[in-house]
Structure formats: structure tokens, C-alpha cells
Amino acid sequence: MTQQTALNAAHRRCGAKMVDFGGWDMPLHYGSQIEEHHAVRRDCGMFDVSHMCAVDVIGRDARPFLLRLIANNVDKLKQPGKALYSAMLNETGGVVDDLIVYYINDTKYRVVINAGTTEKDLDWMGTHLVEWKLDAICIPRRDLAMIAVQGPNARARIWQVLPETRTASELLKPFFAVTVGDYFVASTGYTGEDGFEITLPASKAEALWQALFAAGVKPIGLGARDTLRLEAGMNLYGQDMNEKVSPLDAGLAWTVDLLAARDFVGKAALLATPQQKQFLGLLLLDRGVLRAHQQVVTPQGAGEITSGTYSPTLQQSIALARLPPGVKIGDTVKVEIRDKLLSARVVKPCFVRNGKALI
């Protein structure tokens, strides 16, 4: 049976088309994926992201545990609320999952992991806690729900509905979070737009959803979430990376700290096998649609699209791709689509941010 978030009934009342997503019954769209996409870029929209799992890592050894568990360095987190994006790696350097870590204090961190990998991740974390004999526990917070509100008007709408959060969140920088009563308000979005992710007790989620809806915030489904994140050049686990792909080949070298003396799972493999592929963007110049797994033909060798879609903002087809060394931004390459070789331009893997085209 698929699992349901606390907002399942609210989605159905809004006329959502529901689909199975990583074992969860989630809204794909509420009528028009394109309109939902534009709503986030031009105004604001809200996403139910309660299928993702917040895990509280608590204990004397919480920091030593995370120092060994993830590729980025949690020693960078010194200010309460500061967040860090990284990945858990396996011994061969592949990505077990990508995640966000929030620093609460020296003995408490909050880690947000992906829905489809939750059980695998919890097993991975628990196994290493036992193996390393560390004094910490990992508590999955299924009592919580998460609502992301994104777009140029997102903050104003949130403060309209939750005025008590304004003082604490008004000066919140990107990749920070603050706790205000029952609300954990974070600025770690997945759309390339401004806004907050609000974690709160699941019992209060529907009331907040309805209040935001009454304030004019449009519900947004998984379809528009995917086109928004791809326009913003953000990776999706299972498509742009997985257990067989190094973060160095997935455009995530910036989330890996190989310089500090600390050891972490997968470090030896990354040092032994440097980056093999570049992670770049593609803009299709001919008529067609770029999709995952299409082959890319370049003078330097073969590449592959990892994520592709039609961009509603640019009104062109775009993609993220792993390409051979030597391919440069501005080059024209060929993509094999239905036995035809179509032309595409290589671009920086960020197409749209804050409602503006970057290419």
C-alpha cells in the first residue's frame, strides 16, 4: 500500500491527479502543470513535501557521526540553524542519498532525506552508528509535515498567514533555518525561487495548507516541481545520481570536502578515482524534447542526458547531462532522439533563477 501524507485529503479536494511517487500517494498536478510552473516563477505556490523524512540525530557523538557519514564537512556548521547540502556515499564513492543537514546545537542535528530512499537511509545510518560505536541516535520524525512555499511573493504570503514568524525569518539568509514555536522555517528551496520550507506538527498541516490557499497560494504538484528544479539546475536522486555515480561526476564536487583531515565513507574511492565526466546543461536547438538516457554525441566521445524536459519559462527543451572532458560551454553537440541526431548547445547547468533566464 502507498503511504499518505497528512495533506492527502486536501489534495483530493483540490482535484489533484494522484500518483505513486516513491511509495507515497502524491499529487502530480491540480489541472495544469504549466500553469503551476508559471505560478511559482511569477507569484508563489505551495508544495506538500511531507513525504520527505526529517531525521533528528541526537547525542554526544552526533557531530563525529556526521563527520564520518557524509561527504561535506559539518564542522562548517557553527551558527544555529545553518544548513549544509551533501550526500552519503558508499565505499565505492557512489551516492546513497543526497540530503540537507541543519545544525541545531553540538548534540542535535536535523537531516532531511529523500522519500524513496528513507528506509535504506535509516538502515545505512543505523548500521554505521553501531559499527562505529558512537553515542547518538537517529529519530525519524514522521510526526512532522513539511510545506514548501516558493516564488517571488512567497514570504509576503507566509507572513500574512503566520505573522508570528516574520521577525525571526525576515533576515534569514539562504541555507538557514529558525524555530518559531511549532514551526521550523528554512530557506533551502528546490525551485530557484525565494521562499521557505515550513516543518510543523502533522496535525497542524492541513490548517496551514488551507490558510495559505485562502491567501491565494496555489497548490503545486510533482510535475511542476520537476520542471522548476531542472530549470534551476538542481539534481534529482535516482536520475542525476545514484549508488553507481560519483558526486564528482554529478556536478556535486562542491558538496564534497576532500581537503580536511577527517575520513568519511567513500573518501578513499573518490581520491583513487578522480572526476571522469563533466555535468553540464543542454539547450536543444532543433524541434524535439530532451529526455533522460538519450545519448549525446560529441567529438570528445559519448555522453548521456540524466534529466530532460520542456522548459515552460524558456519555451525550449533543456537537459542536464554527463559529458566527456574537453566539451566546453558554448559547444554544439548532437543528441540522439528517435534515430535522429538533433543539435544542442552546451550551457552552464542553471537555466533560470528568480524568474529570469540565465542563458
mmCIF file of N, CA and C in Angstrom, residues 5-7 48 50 54 56 110 141-147 162 164-165 178-185 197-210:
data_model
loop_
_atom_site.group_PDB
_atom_site.id
_atom_site.type_symbol
_atom_site.label_atom_id
_atom_site.label_comp_id
_atom_site.label_asym_id
_atom_site.label_seq_id
_atom_site.Cartn_x
_atom_site.Cartn_y
_atom_site.Cartn_z
ATOM 1 N N THR A 5 0.467 11.367 3.047
ATOM 2 C CA THR A 5 0.841 12.457 3.929
ATOM 3 C C THR A 5 -0.407 12.983 4.640
ATOM 4 N N ALA A 6 -0.196 13.860 5.603
ATOM 5 C CA ALA A 6 -1.314 14.452 6.341
ATOM 6 C C ALA A 6 -2.191 15.329 5.451
ATOM 7 N N LEU A 7 -1.703 15.658 4.242
ATOM 8 C CA LEU A 7 -2.441 16.549 3.345
ATOM 9 C C LEU A 7 -3.153 15.810 2.221
ATOM 10 N N ASP A 48 3.449 20.100 -1.084
ATOM 11 C CA ASP A 48 3.477 19.159 0.031
ATOM 12 C C ASP A 48 4.751 18.329 -0.116
ATOM 13 N N SER A 50 5.903 16.546 2.580
ATOM 14 C CA SER A 50 5.871 15.766 3.814
ATOM 15 C C SER A 50 6.310 14.323 3.608
ATOM 16 N N ALA A 54 12.356 13.951 7.844
ATOM 17 C CA ALA A 54 13.281 14.636 8.745
ATOM 18 C C ALA A 54 13.758 13.627 9.781
ATOM 19 N N ASP A 56 16.142 13.410 13.177
ATOM 20 C CA ASP A 56 16.913 14.124 14.194
ATOM 21 C C ASP A 56 18.039 13.220 14.699
ATOM 22 N N ARG A 110 19.424 18.127 12.415
ATOM 23 C CA ARG A 110 18.286 17.593 11.661
ATOM 24 C C ARG A 110 18.746 17.299 10.240
ATOM 25 N N ARG A 141 11.276 11.597 12.112
ATOM 26 C CA ARG A 141 10.188 12.421 12.648
ATOM 27 C C ARG A 141 8.949 12.331 11.750
ATOM 28 N N ARG A 142 8.303 11.188 11.779
ATOM 29 C CA ARG A 142 7.089 11.016 10.993
ATOM 30 C C ARG A 142 5.894 11.732 11.615
ATOM 31 N N ASP A 143 6.118 12.348 12.773
ATOM 32 C CA ASP A 143 5.060 13.157 13.387
ATOM 33 C C ASP A 143 5.019 14.556 12.784
ATOM 34 N N LEU A 144 5.936 14.841 11.866
ATOM 35 C CA LEU A 144 6.023 16.167 11.274
ATOM 36 C C LEU A 144 5.554 16.157 9.825
ATOM 37 N N ALA A 145 5.151 17.316 9.342
ATOM 38 C CA ALA A 145 4.824 17.532 7.936
ATOM 39 C C ALA A 145 5.674 18.693 7.428
ATOM 40 N N MET A 146 5.811 18.787 6.103
ATOM 41 C CA MET A 146 6.592 19.878 5.506
ATOM 42 C C MET A 146 5.833 20.479 4.337
ATOM 43 N N ILE A 147 5.727 21.795 4.338
ATOM 44 C CA ILE A 147 5.101 22.536 3.246
ATOM 45 C C ILE A 147 6.107 23.558 2.740
ATOM 46 N N LEU A 162 1.188 33.537 8.788
ATOM 47 C CA LEU A 162 1.917 33.253 10.035
ATOM 48 C C LEU A 162 2.718 34.494 10.445
ATOM 49 N N GLU A 164 3.556 35.638 13.159
ATOM 50 C CA GLU A 164 4.471 35.432 14.284
ATOM 51 C C GLU A 164 5.854 34.957 13.838
ATOM 52 N N THR A 165 5.970 34.506 12.570
ATOM 53 C CA THR A 165 7.273 34.033 12.079
ATOM 54 C C THR A 165 8.088 35.133 11.398
ATOM 55 N N VAL A 178 15.186 28.624 11.200
ATOM 56 C CA VAL A 178 14.925 29.160 12.528
ATOM 57 C C VAL A 178 13.664 28.498 13.076
ATOM 58 N N THR A 179 13.645 28.259 14.370
ATOM 59 C CA THR A 179 12.473 27.676 15.012
ATOM 60 C C THR A 179 11.648 28.781 15.662
ATOM 61 N N VAL A 180 10.353 28.809 15.319
ATOM 62 C CA VAL A 180 9.411 29.771 15.908
ATOM 63 C C VAL A 180 8.214 28.975 16.411
ATOM 64 N N GLY A 181 8.172 28.730 17.700
ATOM 65 C CA GLY A 181 7.093 27.918 18.253
ATOM 66 C C GLY A 181 7.103 26.529 17.650
ATOM 67 N N ASP A 182 5.981 26.134 17.034
ATOM 68 C CA ASP A 182 5.873 24.815 16.405
ATOM 69 C C ASP A 182 6.458 24.764 14.995
ATOM 70 N N TYR A 183 6.936 25.898 14.492
ATOM 71 C CA TYR A 183 7.353 25.972 13.095
ATOM 72 C C TYR A 183 8.880 26.005 12.966
ATOM 73 N N PHE A 184 9.393 25.134 12.106
ATOM 74 C CA PHE A 184 10.802 25.132 11.734
ATOM 75 C C PHE A 184 10.846 25.701 10.324
ATOM 76 N N VAL A 185 11.306 26.948 10.195
ATOM 77 C CA VAL A 185 11.234 27.691 8.933
ATOM 78 C C VAL A 185 12.619 27.721 8.301
ATOM 79 N N GLU A 197 10.593 26.657 3.511
ATOM 80 C CA GLU A 197 10.040 25.332 3.770
ATOM 81 C C GLU A 197 9.658 25.309 5.240
ATOM 82 N N ILE A 198 8.422 25.008 5.524
ATOM 83 C CA ILE A 198 7.906 25.064 6.896
ATOM 84 C C ILE A 198 7.637 23.643 7.384
ATOM 85 N N THR A 199 8.382 23.229 8.405
ATOM 86 C CA THR A 199 8.148 21.941 9.050
ATOM 87 C C THR A 199 7.339 22.198 10.312
ATOM 88 N N LEU A 200 6.283 21.406 10.501
ATOM 89 C CA LEU A 200 5.367 21.628 11.614
ATOM 90 C C LEU A 200 4.725 20.305 11.999
ATOM 91 N N PRO A 201 4.070 20.239 13.160
ATOM 92 C CA PRO A 201 3.370 19.001 13.523
ATOM 93 C C PRO A 201 2.373 18.616 12.437
ATOM 94 N N ALA A 202 2.349 17.328 12.080
ATOM 95 C CA ALA A 202 1.456 16.856 11.024
ATOM 96 C C ALA A 202 0.001 17.193 11.328
ATOM 97 N N SER A 203 -0.361 17.237 12.600
ATOM 98 C CA SER A 203 -1.737 17.538 12.988
ATOM 99 C C SER A 203 -2.154 18.959 12.632
ATOM 100 N N LYS A 204 -1.179 19.843 12.400
ATOM 101 C CA LYS A 204 -1.487 21.239 12.072
ATOM 102 C C LYS A 204 -1.306 21.558 10.584
ATOM 103 N N ALA A 205 -0.885 20.557 9.807
ATOM 104 C CA ALA A 205 -0.523 20.812 8.409
ATOM 105 C C ALA A 205 -1.720 21.238 7.571
ATOM 106 N N GLU A 206 -2.847 20.566 7.726
ATOM 107 C CA GLU A 206 -3.988 20.880 6.867
ATOM 108 C C GLU A 206 -4.514 22.283 7.137
ATOM 109 N N ALA A 207 -4.507 22.706 8.384
ATOM 110 C CA ALA A 207 -4.972 24.056 8.697
ATOM 111 C C ALA A 207 -4.072 25.104 8.046
ATOM 112 N N LEU A 208 -2.758 24.876 8.061
ATOM 113 C CA LEU A 208 -1.845 25.818 7.409
ATOM 114 C C LEU A 208 -2.046 25.805 5.901
ATOM 115 N N TRP A 209 -2.193 24.624 5.324
ATOM 116 C CA TRP A 209 -2.422 24.499 3.874
ATOM 117 C C TRP A 209 -3.665 25.283 3.458
ATOM 118 N N GLN A 210 -4.734 25.124 4.204
ATOM 119 C CA GLN A 210 -5.988 25.811 3.864
ATOM 120 C C GLN A 210 -5.862 27.316 4.046
#
